[in-house]
Amino acid sequence: DAKTTQPNSMESNEEEPVHLPCNHSTISGTDYIHWYRQLPSQGPEYVIHGLTSNVNNRMASLAIAEDRKSSTLILHRATLRDAAVYYCILKCSGGGADGLTFGKGTHLIIQP
Amino acid sequence: DADVTQTPRNRITKTGKRIMLECSQTKGHDRMYWYRQDPGLGLRLIYYSFDVKDINKGEISDGYSVSRQAQAKFSLSLESAIPNQTALYFCATSDSSGRAIYGQFFGPGTRLTVL
């Protein structure tokens, strides 16, 4: 799976939007972009995924650049419960080894 | 009730002991995974199983073995535990109907300490 680059940490205020960036310049045409988050003392939680088009769900939105070399996870109105480590992961849709490759992610801090 | 459960949640053991971590799921997924997480790092894949008869090594399988007793159960064993296997262990499941499309669902984790 191709590599992703994320900032180590970001800070935001409660009830404000948060934009978490991810660079994946070596992405291939068959790679899906997945986002997971891990709250303190919990297992990772699936947030959202996409291929080319922007995606929305009840948790977040995913904005994918036209060249697919970067993406942004958008939390529209952050709450204290959104404080977590956010992982951007590329997952190939083709054959081969399964499983997710986690980097260090972005530690999101929410200030009240 | 949780969809993916892990037992035990915490375990302290001594070097050389055999340890088994168990994972059960009620999601009806065919694929199951074991990951470990060390402090400040992301998860690393130990083993994964596509179904009861298909088990595959992941990135860091040395020192570990697994057993898929049924579609819903996937156990991880440390035959002879060593201190550098001290970590947080996560089980996960996914649906094979779309390999890269659907997400993985994780259990709450087992904190293992090897003295």
JSON list of N, CA, C and O in Angstrom, two decimals, chain A residues 38 40-42, chain B residues 6-13 19 21 37-39 85-90 108-114:
[
{"chain": "A", "resi": 38, "resn": "GLN", "atom": "N", "xyz": [-8.93, 6.84, 16.48]},
{"chain": "A", "resi": 38, "resn": "GLN", "atom": "CA", "xyz": [-8.78, 6.05, 17.69]},
{"chain": "A", "resi": 38, "resn": "GLN", "atom": "C", "xyz": [-8.91, 6.96, 18.89]},
{"chain": "A", "resi": 38, "resn": "GLN", "atom": "O", "xyz": [-8.02, 7.80, 19.14]},
{"chain": "A", "resi": 40, "resn": "PRO", "atom": "N", "xyz": [-9.03, 7.71, 22.95]},
{"chain": "A", "resi": 40, "resn": "PRO", "atom": "CA", "xyz": [-8.18, 7.20, 24.03]},
{"chain": "A", "resi": 40, "resn": "PRO", "atom": "C", "xyz": [-8.73, 5.90, 24.62]},
{"chain": "A", "resi": 40, "resn": "PRO", "atom": "O", "xyz": [-9.91, 5.78, 24.89]},
{"chain": "A", "resi": 41, "resn": "SER", "atom": "N", "xyz": [-7.85, 4.92, 24.75]},
{"chain": "A", "resi": 41, "resn": "SER", "atom": "CA", "xyz": [-8.18, 3.62, 25.37]},
{"chain": "A", "resi": 41, "resn": "SER", "atom": "C", "xyz": [-9.23, 2.83, 24.60]},
{"chain": "A", "resi": 41, "resn": "SER", "atom": "O", "xyz": [-9.93, 2.00, 25.19]},
{"chain": "A", "resi": 42, "resn": "GLN", "atom": "N", "xyz": [-9.35, 3.08, 23.31]},
{"chain": "A", "resi": 42, "resn": "GLN", "atom": "CA", "xyz": [-10.29, 2.32, 22.50]},
{"chain": "A", "resi": 42, "resn": "GLN", "atom": "C", "xyz": [-9.63, 1.79, 21.23]},
{"chain": "A", "resi": 42, "resn": "GLN", "atom": "O", "xyz": [-8.53, 2.22, 20.87]},
{"chain": "B", "resi": 6, "resn": "GLN", "atom": "N", "xyz": [-13.28, -9.05, 22.87]},
{"chain": "B", "resi": 6, "resn": "GLN", "atom": "CA", "xyz": [-11.96, -9.65, 23.10]},
{"chain": "B", "resi": 6, "resn": "GLN", "atom": "C", "xyz": [-11.84, -10.03, 24.57]},
{"chain": "B", "resi": 6, "resn": "GLN", "atom": "O", "xyz": [-12.26, -9.29, 25.44]},
{"chain": "B", "resi": 7, "resn": "THR", "atom": "N", "xyz": [-11.24, -11.20, 24.78]},
{"chain": "B", "resi": 7, "resn": "THR", "atom": "CA", "xyz": [-10.98, -11.64, 26.15]},
{"chain": "B", "resi": 7, "resn": "THR", "atom": "C", "xyz": [-9.58, -12.22, 26.25]},
{"chain": "B", "resi": 7, "resn": "THR", "atom": "O", "xyz": [-9.11, -12.88, 25.29]},
{"chain": "B", "resi": 8, "resn": "PRO", "atom": "N", "xyz": [-8.85, -11.97, 27.35]},
{"chain": "B", "resi": 8, "resn": "PRO", "atom": "CA", "xyz": [-9.21, -11.04, 28.41]},
{"chain": "B", "resi": 8, "resn": "PRO", "atom": "C", "xyz": [-8.98, -9.59, 27.96]},
{"chain": "B", "resi": 8, "resn": "PRO", "atom": "O", "xyz": [-8.43, -9.36, 26.89]},
{"chain": "B", "resi": 9, "resn": "ARG", "atom": "N", "xyz": [-9.39, -8.63, 28.74]},
{"chain": "B", "resi": 9, "resn": "ARG", "atom": "CA", "xyz": [-9.13, -7.23, 28.41]},
{"chain": "B", "resi": 9, "resn": "ARG", "atom": "C", "xyz": [-7.74, -6.81, 28.91]},
{"chain": "B", "resi": 9, "resn": "ARG", "atom": "O", "xyz": [-7.10, -5.94, 28.31]},
{"chain": "B", "resi": 10, "resn": "ASN", "atom": "N", "xyz": [-7.31, -7.41, 29.97]},
{"chain": "B", "resi": 10, "resn": "ASN", "atom": "CA", "xyz": [-5.98, -7.15, 30.52]},
{"chain": "B", "resi": 10, "resn": "ASN", "atom": "C", "xyz": [-5.37, -8.45, 30.97]},
{"chain": "B", "resi": 10, "resn": "ASN", "atom": "O", "xyz": [-6.05, -9.32, 31.51]},
{"chain": "B", "resi": 11, "resn": "ARG", "atom": "N", "xyz": [-4.05, -8.57, 30.75]},
{"chain": "B", "resi": 11, "resn": "ARG", "atom": "CA", "xyz": [-3.38, -9.80, 31.18]},
{"chain": "B", "resi": 11, "resn": "ARG", "atom": "C", "xyz": [-1.93, -9.47, 31.49]},
{"chain": "B", "resi": 11, "resn": "ARG", "atom": "O", "xyz": [-1.24, -8.82, 30.70]},
{"chain": "B", "resi": 12, "resn": "ILE", "atom": "N", "xyz": [-1.48, -9.95, 32.65]},
{"chain": "B", "resi": 12, "resn": "ILE", "atom": "CA", "xyz": [-0.08, -9.85, 33.01]},
{"chain": "B", "resi": 12, "resn": "ILE", "atom": "C", "xyz": [0.45, -11.26, 33.11]},
{"chain": "B", "resi": 12, "resn": "ILE", "atom": "O", "xyz": [-0.15, -12.11, 33.79]},
{"chain": "B", "resi": 13, "resn": "THR", "atom": "N", "xyz": [1.56, -11.53, 32.46]},
{"chain": "B", "resi": 13, "resn": "THR", "atom": "CA", "xyz": [2.12, -12.87, 32.48]},
{"chain": "B", "resi": 13, "resn": "THR", "atom": "C", "xyz": [3.64, -12.80, 32.60]},
{"chain": "B", "resi": 13, "resn": "THR", "atom": "O", "xyz": [4.22, -11.71, 32.58]},
{"chain": "B", "resi": 19, "resn": "ILE", "atom": "N", "xyz": [0.26, -17.97, 26.18]},
{"chain": "B", "resi": 19, "resn": "ILE", "atom": "CA", "xyz": [-0.89, -17.08, 26.35]},
{"chain": "B", "resi": 19, "resn": "ILE", "atom": "C", "xyz": [-1.79, -17.18, 25.14]},
{"chain": "B", "resi": 19, "resn": "ILE", "atom": "O", "xyz": [-1.32, -17.26, 24.00]},
{"chain": "B", "resi": 21, "resn": "LEU", "atom": "N", "xyz": [-5.12, -15.18, 23.40]},
{"chain": "B", "resi": 21, "resn": "LEU", "atom": "CA", "xyz": [-6.07, -14.08, 23.37]},
{"chain": "B", "resi": 21, "resn": "LEU", "atom": "C", "xyz": [-7.20, -14.47, 22.43]},
{"chain": "B", "resi": 21, "resn": "LEU", "atom": "O", "xyz": [-6.96, -14.99, 21.34]},
{"chain": "B", "resi": 37, "resn": "GLN", "atom": "N", "xyz": [-0.41, -2.92, 18.85]},
{"chain": "B", "resi": 37, "resn": "GLN", "atom": "CA", "xyz": [-0.08, -1.50, 18.89]},
{"chain": "B", "resi": 37, "resn": "GLN", "atom": "C", "xyz": [0.88, -1.26, 20.03]},
{"chain": "B", "resi": 37, "resn": "GLN", "atom": "O", "xyz": [0.61, -1.60, 21.18]},
{"chain": "B", "resi": 38, "resn": "ASP", "atom": "N", "xyz": [2.02, -0.64, 19.71]},
{"chain": "B", "resi": 38, "resn": "ASP", "atom": "CA", "xyz": [2.99, -0.24, 20.71]},
{"chain": "B", "resi": 38, "resn": "ASP", "atom": "C", "xyz": [2.81, 1.25, 21.01]},
{"chain": "B", "resi": 38, "resn": "ASP", "atom": "O", "xyz": [2.34, 2.00, 20.15]},
{"chain": "B", "resi": 39, "resn": "PRO", "atom": "N", "xyz": [3.21, 1.69, 22.18]},
{"chain": "B", "resi": 39, "resn": "PRO", "atom": "CA", "xyz": [2.97, 3.09, 22.60]},
{"chain": "B", "resi": 39, "resn": "PRO", "atom": "C", "xyz": [3.43, 4.11, 21.56]},
{"chain": "B", "resi": 39, "resn": "PRO", "atom": "O", "xyz": [4.56, 4.05, 21.09]},
{"chain": "B", "resi": 85, "resn": "GLN", "atom": "N", "xyz": [6.85, -8.51, 23.61]},
{"chain": "B", "resi": 85, "resn": "GLN", "atom": "CA", "xyz": [5.49, -8.73, 23.13]},
{"chain": "B", "resi": 85, "resn": "GLN", "atom": "C", "xyz": [4.47, -7.98, 24.00]},
{"chain": "B", "resi": 85, "resn": "GLN", "atom": "O", "xyz": [3.25, -8.09, 23.79]},
{"chain": "B", "resi": 86, "resn": "THR", "atom": "N", "xyz": [4.96, -7.24, 24.95]},
{"chain": "B", "resi": 86, "resn": "THR", "atom": "CA", "xyz": [4.10, -6.36, 25.73]},
{"chain": "B", "resi": 86, "resn": "THR", "atom": "C", "xyz": [3.54, -5.29, 24.80]},
{"chain": "B", "resi": 86, "resn": "THR", "atom": "O", "xyz": [4.29, -4.55, 24.17]},
{"chain": "B", "resi": 87, "resn": "ALA", "atom": "N", "xyz": [2.22, -5.24, 24.70]},
{"chain": "B", "resi": 87, "resn": "ALA", "atom": "CA", "xyz": [1.58, -4.33, 23.75]},
{"chain": "B", "resi": 87, "resn": "ALA", "atom": "C", "xyz": [0.07, -4.38, 23.95]},
{"chain": "B", "resi": 87, "resn": "ALA", "atom": "O", "xyz": [-0.45, -5.15, 24.76]},
{"chain": "B", "resi": 88, "resn": "LEU", "atom": "N", "xyz": [-0.61, -3.56, 23.16]},
{"chain": "B", "resi": 88, "resn": "LEU", "atom": "CA", "xyz": [-2.06, -3.57, 23.08]},
{"chain": "B", "resi": 88, "resn": "LEU", "atom": "C", "xyz": [-2.43, -4.37, 21.83]},
{"chain": "B", "resi": 88, "resn": "LEU", "atom": "O", "xyz": [-1.92, -4.08, 20.75]},
{"chain": "B", "resi": 89, "resn": "TYR", "atom": "N", "xyz": [-3.29, -5.36, 21.97]},
{"chain": "B", "resi": 89, "resn": "TYR", "atom": "CA", "xyz": [-3.65, -6.23, 20.85]},
{"chain": "B", "resi": 89, "resn": "TYR", "atom": "C", "xyz": [-5.11, -6.00, 20.47]},
{"chain": "B", "resi": 89, "resn": "TYR", "atom": "O", "xyz": [-6.00, -5.99, 21.32]},
{"chain": "B", "resi": 90, "resn": "PHE", "atom": "N", "xyz": [-5.32, -5.82, 19.17]},
{"chain": "B", "resi": 90, "resn": "PHE", "atom": "CA", "xyz": [-6.67, -5.59, 18.65]},
{"chain": "B", "resi": 90, "resn": "PHE", "atom": "C", "xyz": [-7.05, -6.66, 17.65]},
{"chain": "B", "resi": 90, "resn": "PHE", "atom": "O", "xyz": [-6.27, -7.04, 16.78]},
{"chain": "B", "resi": 108, "resn": "PRO", "atom": "N", "xyz": [-12.29, -3.95, 21.45]},
{"chain": "B", "resi": 108, "resn": "PRO", "atom": "CA", "xyz": [-11.82, -2.96, 22.42]},
{"chain": "B", "resi": 108, "resn": "PRO", "atom": "C", "xyz": [-10.36, -3.11, 22.80]},
{"chain": "B", "resi": 108, "resn": "PRO", "atom": "O", "xyz": [-9.80, -2.23, 23.45]},
{"chain": "B", "resi": 109, "resn": "GLY", "atom": "N", "xyz": [-9.74, -4.22, 22.42]},
{"chain": "B", "resi": 109, "resn": "GLY", "atom": "CA", "xyz": [-8.32, -4.40, 22.71]},
{"chain": "B", "resi": 109, "resn": "GLY", "atom": "C", "xyz": [-8.04, -5.23, 23.95]},
{"chain": "B", "resi": 109, "resn": "GLY", "atom": "O", "xyz": [-8.86, -5.30, 24.87]},
{"chain": "B", "resi": 110, "resn": "THR", "atom": "N", "xyz": [-6.87, -5.87, 23.94]},
{"chain": "B", "resi": 110, "resn": "THR", "atom": "CA", "xyz": [-6.37, -6.60, 25.10]},
{"chain": "B", "resi": 110, "resn": "THR", "atom": "C", "xyz": [-5.00, -6.02, 25.44]},
{"chain": "B", "resi": 110, "resn": "THR", "atom": "O", "xyz": [-4.11, -6.00, 24.59]},
{"chain": "B", "resi": 111, "resn": "ARG", "atom": "N", "xyz": [-4.86, -5.56, 26.67]},
{"chain": "B", "resi": 111, "resn": "ARG", "atom": "CA", "xyz": [-3.55, -5.03, 27.11]},
{"chain": "B", "resi": 111, "resn": "ARG", "atom": "C", "xyz": [-2.76, -6.17, 27.73]},
{"chain": "B", "resi": 111, "resn": "ARG", "atom": "O", "xyz": [-3.16, -6.71, 28.76]},
{"chain": "B", "resi": 112, "resn": "LEU", "atom": "N", "xyz": [-1.67, -6.54, 27.08]},
{"chain": "B", "resi": 112, "resn": "LEU", "atom": "CA", "xyz": [-0.84, -7.66, 27.54]},
{"chain": "B", "resi": 112, "resn": "LEU", "atom": "C", "xyz": [0.50, -7.14, 28.04]},
{"chain": "B", "resi": 112, "resn": "LEU", "atom": "O", "xyz": [1.18, -6.38, 27.35]},
{"chain": "B", "resi": 113, "resn": "THR", "atom": "N", "xyz": [0.86, -7.57, 29.23]},
{"chain": "B", "resi": 113, "resn": "THR", "atom": "CA", "xyz": [2.15, -7.22, 29.82]},
{"chain": "B", "resi": 113, "resn": "THR", "atom": "C", "xyz": [2.91, -8.50, 30.10]},
{"chain": "B", "resi": 113, "resn": "THR", "atom": "O", "xyz": [2.39, -9.40, 30.77]},
{"chain": "B", "resi": 114, "resn": "VAL", "atom": "N", "xyz": [4.12, -8.60, 29.56]},
{"chain": "B", "resi": 114, "resn": "VAL", "atom": "CA", "xyz": [4.98, -9.77, 29.79]},
{"chain": "B", "resi": 114, "resn": "VAL", "atom": "C", "xyz": [6.15, -9.33, 30.66]},
{"chain": "B", "resi": 114, "resn": "VAL", "atom": "O", "xyz": [6.95, -8.47, 30.25]}
]
